[in-house]
């Protein structure tokens, strides 16, 4: 097995269904418009310009967040003084640690750290714990792992082996020098890892004294609250991390990590060298979010997601809409087919599926004020059309019927332009 800067994925194929080559670093095909992370960054910059124009014309209340990501700052006015860098954190830190241990099912021997993003914590963990020319074993519930795991392995000078079955885990452990096992509890497409597989993988790592790390961005709350699985540290994992803007948490965007003190010390030290740790104001926001976390909020989001999926499926067809734990998604290849089906022009589309969904997201932002990852996501973010609004946002927008009309309008709008790379470039990048 070639383990240096290599990637083995037993779930991916090199081409999508339409023959477009897939970029394995992100899991989707790139086209002439979104050819690299640079163009994806330019797409986000254009989205910010659209937001500014709309905000000036119609106000901040004209936007509708359908991402399912809550990036609020849960700090009361009388707590602002605690955001001070030198002394503020000392006042609330012990309580933050206790709240985080409860959140993850940790014990007194577990320590806690906050990072400026979950990605930052994952990269720091790889760079601190992974030996050069070894392997990071990434175990997922079927889809690819988060790009930060691949990037962290590369920065550590290691290879990445990505699998989704116990047999493949054991094969890798028997053939490669594995220095870190990363388990994705719930994928960004909200696929949930089977509890038996999760526990067996953690057990295999413990038997071989290989550190185990759960990427529980969504799963720290979805798995125990909705699916009845153990909390992150109750699995026996050495480390875990969650995103503070996902699955019922109110924000801000930050990574909350907990686990073995000896390992976490190394991770935090590396993160501090690279500027990946959270500064005091961000940590204060995480503290506020932990204090106000209510599992009932997550349960309501899951119930709403079921209703969205049912109504979208009834309208577009069950084969075109996939159920998420917190909503519904139209995969990018299905969106590509929907655009193709309503086009008046003959001949093939000139854009790849990721560019179709980016175009729809940009149109929604300008026309309706709908906030999506397709328009505003960071390079490498998922490119399917995902609908995960909270109940208040969906009602304010007009309910699922209004959402269906917006979907159809977005598909039609892009279909009218998808024969021209230049027209689609203007839509996506503003060029």
Coordinates of C-alpha atoms in Angstrom, one line a residue:
X1 CA 0.0 0.0 0.0
X2 CA 1.4 3.4 -1.0
X3 CA 0.8 5.4 2.1
X4 CA 2.6 8.7 1.4
X5 CA 0.3 11.5 0.1
X6 CA -2.1 8.8 -1.2
X7 CA -5.9 8.5 -0.9
X8 CA -7.9 5.3 -1.1
X9 CA -11.6 5.6 -1.1
X10 CA -13.8 2.5 -1.3
X11 CA -17.0 4.6 -1.9
X12 CA -16.0 7.0 -4.6
X13 CA -15.7 6.8 -8.4
X14 CA -13.4 8.9 -10.7
X15 CA -16.3 10.3 -12.7
X16 CA -19.8 11.4 -12.0
X17 CA -22.9 10.0 -13.8
X18 CA -22.4 12.3 -16.7
X19 CA -18.7 11.6 -17.3
X20 CA -17.3 14.6 -15.6
X21 CA -14.0 13.8 -13.7
X22 CA -14.3 14.2 -10.0
X23 CA -11.8 16.1 -8.0
X24 CA -11.1 13.7 -5.1
X25 CA -10.1 16.5 -2.8
X26 CA -13.7 17.8 -2.7
X27 CA -15.7 14.9 -4.0
X28 CA -17.4 16.6 -7.0
X29 CA -16.6 17.5 -10.6
X30 CA -15.0 20.8 -11.4
X31 CA -15.9 22.8 -14.5
X32 CA -14.7 25.8 -16.5
X33 CA -16.2 28.3 -14.1
X34 CA -15.5 26.8 -10.6
X35 CA -12.2 25.2 -11.7
X36 CA -10.4 25.5 -8.3
X37 CA -10.8 26.9 -4.8
X38 CA -9.8 30.3 -6.1
X39 CA -12.9 30.5 -8.3
X40 CA -15.1 29.2 -5.4
X41 CA -13.7 32.0 -3.2
X42 CA -14.6 34.5 -6.0
X43 CA -18.1 33.1 -6.1
X44 CA -18.4 33.7 -2.3
X45 CA -17.1 37.3 -2.8
X46 CA -19.8 37.9 -5.5
X47 CA -22.4 36.5 -3.1
X48 CA -21.3 39.0 -0.5
X49 CA -21.7 41.8 -3.0
X50 CA -25.2 40.6 -3.7
X51 CA -26.0 40.6 0.0
X52 CA -24.7 44.2 0.4
X53 CA -26.9 45.4 -2.5
X54 CA -30.0 43.6 -1.1
X55 CA -29.4 44.7 2.5
X56 CA -29.1 48.4 1.4
X57 CA -32.2 48.1 -0.7
X58 CA -34.5 46.0 1.4
X59 CA -32.9 45.6 4.9
X60 CA -31.5 42.7 6.8
X61 CA -34.9 41.2 7.3
X62 CA -35.1 40.4 3.6
X63 CA -32.8 37.3 4.0
X64 CA -33.8 33.7 4.8
X65 CA -31.3 31.3 6.2
X66 CA -31.9 27.8 4.7
X67 CA -28.5 26.4 5.6
X68 CA -29.4 25.0 8.9
X69 CA -26.3 26.7 10.3
X70 CA -26.9 29.1 13.2
X71 CA -24.1 31.7 13.5
X72 CA -25.4 33.8 16.3
X73 CA -23.4 35.2 19.2
X74 CA -25.2 34.1 22.4
X75 CA -23.7 36.7 24.7
X76 CA -25.8 38.9 27.0
X77 CA -25.0 42.6 27.2
X78 CA -23.7 42.4 30.8
X79 CA -21.3 39.6 29.7
X80 CA -19.4 41.6 27.1
X81 CA -16.6 42.5 29.5
X82 CA -15.8 38.8 29.7
X83 CA -14.7 39.0 26.0
X84 CA -11.5 40.7 27.2
X85 CA -8.4 38.7 26.3
X86 CA -6.4 38.7 29.4
X87 CA -8.8 38.2 32.3
X88 CA -12.3 37.5 30.9
X89 CA -11.8 33.8 30.0
X90 CA -10.7 32.9 33.5
X91 CA -14.1 33.9 34.9
X92 CA -16.2 31.5 32.9
X93 CA -13.8 28.8 31.6
X94 CA -14.3 26.2 34.4
X95 CA -18.1 26.3 33.8
X96 CA -17.5 26.0 30.0
X97 CA -15.4 22.9 30.6
X98 CA -18.2 21.3 32.7
X99 CA -20.8 22.2 30.2
X100 CA -18.7 20.7 27.4
X101 CA -18.0 17.5 29.4
X102 CA -21.8 17.1 29.9
X103 CA -22.4 17.8 26.2
X104 CA -19.9 15.1 25.1
X105 CA -20.5 12.6 28.0
X106 CA -17.0 13.2 29.3
X107 CA -15.4 12.7 32.7
X108 CA -13.2 14.7 35.1
X109 CA -10.1 13.4 33.3
X110 CA -11.2 14.9 30.0
X111 CA -10.1 18.4 29.0
X112 CA -11.7 20.9 26.6
X113 CA -10.5 23.4 24.0
X114 CA -12.1 25.8 21.5
X115 CA -10.9 26.4 18.0
X116 CA -11.9 29.1 15.5
X117 CA -13.5 26.4 13.3
X118 CA -14.0 22.6 13.6
X119 CA -11.8 22.5 10.5
X120 CA -9.0 24.2 12.5
X121 CA -9.3 21.7 15.3
X122 CA -9.2 18.7 12.9
X123 CA -6.1 20.1 11.0
X124 CA -4.4 20.8 14.3
X125 CA -5.1 17.3 15.6
X126 CA -3.6 15.8 12.4
X127 CA -0.5 18.0 12.6
X128 CA 0.0 17.3 16.3
X129 CA -0.7 13.5 16.5
X130 CA 0.1 12.1 13.0
X131 CA 3.5 10.8 12.3
X132 CA 5.2 11.7 9.0
X133 CA 4.9 9.0 6.3
X134 CA 2.2 7.2 8.3
X135 CA -1.5 6.9 7.5
X136 CA -4.6 8.7 8.8
X137 CA -7.5 6.1 8.7
X138 CA -10.8 7.9 8.0
X139 CA -14.0 5.9 8.6
X140 CA -17.2 7.4 7.3
X141 CA -20.9 6.3 7.2
X142 CA -20.7 5.9 3.4
X143 CA -19.8 9.3 1.9
X144 CA -16.5 11.1 1.9
X145 CA -15.1 12.6 5.0
X146 CA -14.7 16.3 5.5
X147 CA -11.9 17.8 3.3
X148 CA -10.1 19.1 6.5
X149 CA -9.2 15.5 7.3
X150 CA -7.4 15.0 3.9
X151 CA -5.8 18.4 4.2
X152 CA -4.7 17.8 7.7
X153 CA -3.1 14.5 6.7
X154 CA -1.3 16.2 3.8
X155 CA 0.1 18.9 6.0
X156 CA 1.3 16.2 8.5
X157 CA 3.1 14.5 5.6
X158 CA 0.9 11.4 5.9
X159 CA -1.4 9.5 3.6
X160 CA -5.2 9.2 3.9
X161 CA -7.1 5.9 3.7
X162 CA -10.9 6.4 3.6
X163 CA -13.2 3.5 4.2
X164 CA -16.7 2.7 5.4
X165 CA -16.7 -0.9 6.6
X166 CA -15.1 -2.9 9.4
X167 CA -13.5 -5.2 6.9
X168 CA -11.7 -2.3 5.2
X169 CA -10.7 -0.9 8.6
X170 CA -9.1 -4.2 9.6
X171 CA -7.4 -4.5 6.2
X172 CA -5.8 -1.1 6.6
X173 CA -4.7 -1.7 10.2
X174 CA -3.0 -4.9 9.1
X175 CA -1.2 -3.4 6.2
X176 CA -0.4 0.2 7.0
X177 CA 1.2 2.2 9.8
X178 CA -1.8 4.0 11.1
X179 CA -1.1 6.9 13.6
X180 CA -4.7 8.3 13.9
X181 CA -8.2 7.0 13.3
X182 CA -10.8 9.6 12.5
X183 CA -14.4 8.5 12.6
X184 CA -17.2 10.6 11.1
X185 CA -20.2 10.1 13.3
X186 CA -22.6 11.9 11.0
X187 CA -21.6 13.1 7.6
X188 CA -22.3 16.6 6.2
X189 CA -25.1 14.9 4.1
X190 CA -26.4 13.7 7.6
X191 CA -25.7 10.0 7.0
X192 CA -25.4 8.4 10.4
X193 CA -22.8 5.8 11.2
X194 CA -24.1 2.5 12.6
X195 CA -23.5 2.3 16.3
X196 CA -22.0 -1.1 16.2
X197 CA -19.5 -0.1 13.5
X198 CA -18.7 3.1 15.5
X199 CA -18.0 1.2 18.7
X200 CA -16.0 -1.5 16.9
X201 CA -13.7 1.0 15.1
X202 CA -13.1 2.8 18.4
X203 CA -12.3 -0.6 20.0
X204 CA -9.9 -1.6 17.3
X205 CA -8.0 1.7 17.8
X206 CA -7.9 1.2 21.6
X207 CA -6.6 -2.4 21.2
X208 CA -3.7 -1.1 19.0
X209 CA -3.1 2.1 21.1
X210 CA -3.9 4.2 18.1
X211 CA -5.6 7.5 19.0
X212 CA -9.2 7.7 18.0
X213 CA -10.9 10.9 17.1
X214 CA -14.6 11.4 16.3
X215 CA -15.5 14.2 13.9
X216 CA -18.9 14.8 15.4
X217 CA -19.7 18.2 13.8
X218 CA -23.4 17.2 13.6
X219 CA -23.3 13.9 15.5
X220 CA -22.5 15.1 19.0
X221 CA -26.1 16.0 19.3
X222 CA -27.9 14.1 16.5
X223 CA -26.6 10.7 17.4
X224 CA -27.6 10.7 21.2
X225 CA -30.7 12.9 21.0
X226 CA -32.3 11.7 17.9
X227 CA -30.8 8.2 17.3
X228 CA -30.2 7.1 20.9
X229 CA -26.5 6.5 20.4
X230 CA -23.8 7.1 23.1
X231 CA -22.5 10.6 23.4
X232 CA -19.1 11.3 21.8
X233 CA -16.8 10.5 24.7
X234 CA -19.1 7.7 26.0
X235 CA -17.9 5.7 23.0
X236 CA -14.4 5.4 24.4
X237 CA -12.9 7.7 21.8
X238 CA -9.8 9.6 22.8
X239 CA -10.9 12.9 21.2
X240 CA -14.0 14.4 19.7
X241 CA -15.0 17.7 18.1
X242 CA -18.3 19.4 17.2
X243 CA -19.3 22.5 15.3
X244 CA -21.1 25.0 17.5
X245 CA -23.4 26.3 14.6
X246 CA -25.0 22.9 13.7
X247 CA -27.7 20.5 14.9
X248 CA -29.5 22.6 17.4
X249 CA -26.6 24.8 18.6
X250 CA -27.0 28.5 18.1
X251 CA -23.5 29.5 17.1
X252 CA -21.0 31.0 16.7
X253 CA -19.1 29.2 14.1
X254 CA -16.4 27.5 16.2
X255 CA -15.0 24.0 17.0
X256 CA -15.4 22.6 20.4
X257 CA -13.0 19.7 21.2
X258 CA -12.8 17.5 24.3
X259 CA -10.9 14.3 25.2
X260 CA -7.7 13.0 26.8
X261 CA -5.7 15.7 28.4
X262 CA -2.3 14.5 27.2
X263 CA -3.5 14.5 23.5
X264 CA -5.5 17.7 23.8
X265 CA -2.5 19.5 25.2
X266 CA -0.5 18.6 22.1
X267 CA -3.3 19.6 19.7
X268 CA -3.9 22.9 21.4
X269 CA -0.1 23.7 21.5
X270 CA 0.1 23.1 17.7
X271 CA -3.0 25.1 17.1
X272 CA -1.7 28.0 19.1
X273 CA 1.5 28.0 17.0
X274 CA -0.5 28.3 13.8
X275 CA -3.2 30.7 15.1
X276 CA -6.0 28.1 14.9
X277 CA -7.2 28.4 18.5
X278 CA -10.3 30.5 19.4
X279 CA -9.7 33.9 20.9
X280 CA -11.5 35.0 24.0
X281 CA -14.6 36.6 22.3
X282 CA -15.3 33.4 20.3
X283 CA -14.9 31.2 23.4
X284 CA -17.3 33.4 25.2
X285 CA -19.9 32.9 22.4
X286 CA -19.4 29.1 22.7
X287 CA -19.9 29.3 26.5
X288 CA -23.2 31.2 25.9
X289 CA -24.3 28.7 23.3
X290 CA -23.6 25.7 25.6
X291 CA -25.6 27.4 28.4
X292 CA -28.7 27.9 26.3
X293 CA -28.6 24.6 24.4
X294 CA -32.0 22.9 24.4
X295 CA -32.4 19.4 22.9
X296 CA -36.1 20.3 22.1
X297 CA -34.8 22.8 19.5
X298 CA -33.0 20.0 17.7
X299 CA -36.1 17.8 17.9
X300 CA -38.3 20.5 16.3
X301 CA -35.7 21.0 13.5
X302 CA -35.8 17.2 12.8
X303 CA -39.6 17.2 12.7
X304 CA -39.7 20.1 10.3
X305 CA -37.1 18.4 8.2
X306 CA -39.4 15.4 7.8
X307 CA -42.2 17.6 6.7
X308 CA -40.0 19.4 4.1
X309 CA -38.8 16.1 2.7
X310 CA -42.4 14.7 2.5
X311 CA -43.7 17.7 0.6
X312 CA -40.7 18.1 -1.8
X313 CA -40.8 14.4 -2.5
X314 CA -44.5 14.5 -3.3
X315 CA -43.9 17.4 -5.7
X316 CA -40.6 16.5 -7.4
X317 CA -40.7 12.7 -7.0
X318 CA -39.1 10.5 -4.3
X319 CA -36.2 9.5 -6.5
X320 CA -35.2 13.2 -6.8
X321 CA -35.2 14.2 -3.1
X322 CA -33.1 12.7 -0.4
X323 CA -34.1 12.9 3.2
X324 CA -31.7 14.5 5.7
X325 CA -31.9 14.3 9.4
X326 CA -32.6 18.0 9.5
X327 CA -34.3 18.6 6.1
X328 CA -34.0 17.5 2.5
X329 CA -31.6 17.7 -0.3
X330 CA -31.7 17.6 -4.1
X331 CA -28.4 16.0 -5.1
X332 CA -26.3 18.0 -7.5
X333 CA -26.6 15.4 -10.3
X334 CA -30.4 15.5 -9.9
X335 CA -30.4 19.3 -10.1
X336 CA -28.3 19.0 -13.3
X337 CA -31.0 16.7 -14.7
X338 CA -33.8 19.0 -13.7
X339 CA -32.1 21.9 -15.5
X340 CA -31.5 19.7 -18.6
X341 CA -35.2 18.6 -18.6
X342 CA -36.6 22.1 -18.8
X343 CA -34.1 23.6 -21.3
X344 CA -35.4 24.8 -24.6
X345 CA -32.0 24.6 -26.3
X346 CA -30.6 21.3 -27.7
X347 CA -27.2 19.9 -27.0
X348 CA -25.3 19.2 -23.8
X349 CA -25.1 21.5 -20.8
X350 CA -21.9 23.5 -20.7
X351 CA -21.6 23.3 -17.0
X352 CA -21.0 20.6 -14.4
X353 CA -23.5 19.9 -11.6
X354 CA -21.6 22.0 -9.0
X355 CA -21.9 25.0 -11.3
X356 CA -25.6 24.3 -11.8
X357 CA -26.3 24.4 -8.1
X358 CA -24.0 27.4 -7.6
X359 CA -26.0 29.2 -10.3
X360 CA -29.3 28.4 -8.6
X361 CA -27.9 29.5 -5.2
X362 CA -26.7 32.8 -6.6
X363 CA -30.0 33.5 -8.3
X364 CA -31.9 32.6 -5.1
X365 CA -29.8 35.0 -3.1
X366 CA -30.3 37.9 -5.5
X367 CA -34.0 37.2 -6.3
X368 CA -35.4 35.9 -2.9
X369 CA -32.7 36.6 -0.3
X370 CA -32.3 32.9 0.3
X371 CA -29.0 32.1 2.1
X372 CA -27.5 28.7 0.9
X373 CA -24.1 27.1 1.1
X374 CA -24.2 26.9 -2.7
X375 CA -23.7 30.7 -2.8
X376 CA -21.9 31.4 0.4
X377 CA -20.1 28.1 1.3
X378 CA -16.3 27.9 1.7
X379 CA -14.3 26.2 -1.0
X380 CA -14.9 22.4 -0.8
X381 CA -18.3 22.7 0.9
X382 CA -21.1 20.3 -0.3
X383 CA -22.7 21.3 -3.6
X384 CA -26.1 19.6 -3.4
X385 CA -29.2 21.8 -2.9
X386 CA -29.9 21.4 0.8
X387 CA -33.0 22.8 2.6
X388 CA -32.6 23.0 6.4
X389 CA -34.4 26.1 7.6
X390 CA -35.6 26.4 11.1
X391 CA -39.4 26.7 11.6
X392 CA -39.4 30.4 12.0
X393 CA -37.4 31.1 8.8
X394 CA -39.6 28.8 6.7
X395 CA -42.8 30.3 7.9
X396 CA -41.5 33.8 7.3
X397 CA -40.6 32.8 3.7
X398 CA -44.1 31.5 3.0
X399 CA -43.8 27.8 3.9
X400 CA -43.0 24.8 1.7
X401 CA -45.2 25.9 -1.2
X402 CA -43.2 29.1 -1.5
X403 CA -40.0 27.0 -1.3
X404 CA -41.2 24.8 -4.1
X405 CA -41.9 27.8 -6.3
X406 CA -38.5 29.2 -5.7
X407 CA -36.9 25.8 -6.6
X408 CA -38.7 25.6 -9.8
X409 CA -37.9 29.3 -10.6
X410 CA -34.2 28.7 -9.9
X411 CA -34.1 25.6 -12.1
X412 CA -35.8 27.5 -14.9
X413 CA -33.5 30.6 -14.6
X414 CA -30.4 28.5 -14.8
X415 CA -31.8 26.4 -17.6
X416 CA -32.1 29.5 -19.7
X417 CA -28.4 30.3 -19.3
X418 CA -26.7 26.9 -19.0
X419 CA -25.9 26.7 -22.7
X420 CA -23.5 29.5 -22.3
X421 CA -20.4 29.4 -20.1
X422 CA -20.1 33.2 -20.3
X423 CA -23.7 33.7 -19.0
X424 CA -23.2 31.2 -16.2
X425 CA -19.9 32.8 -15.3
X426 CA -21.6 36.2 -15.0
X427 CA -24.3 34.6 -12.8
X428 CA -21.8 32.8 -10.5
X429 CA -18.8 35.1 -10.4
X430 CA -20.2 38.4 -11.6
X431 CA -17.6 38.6 -14.4

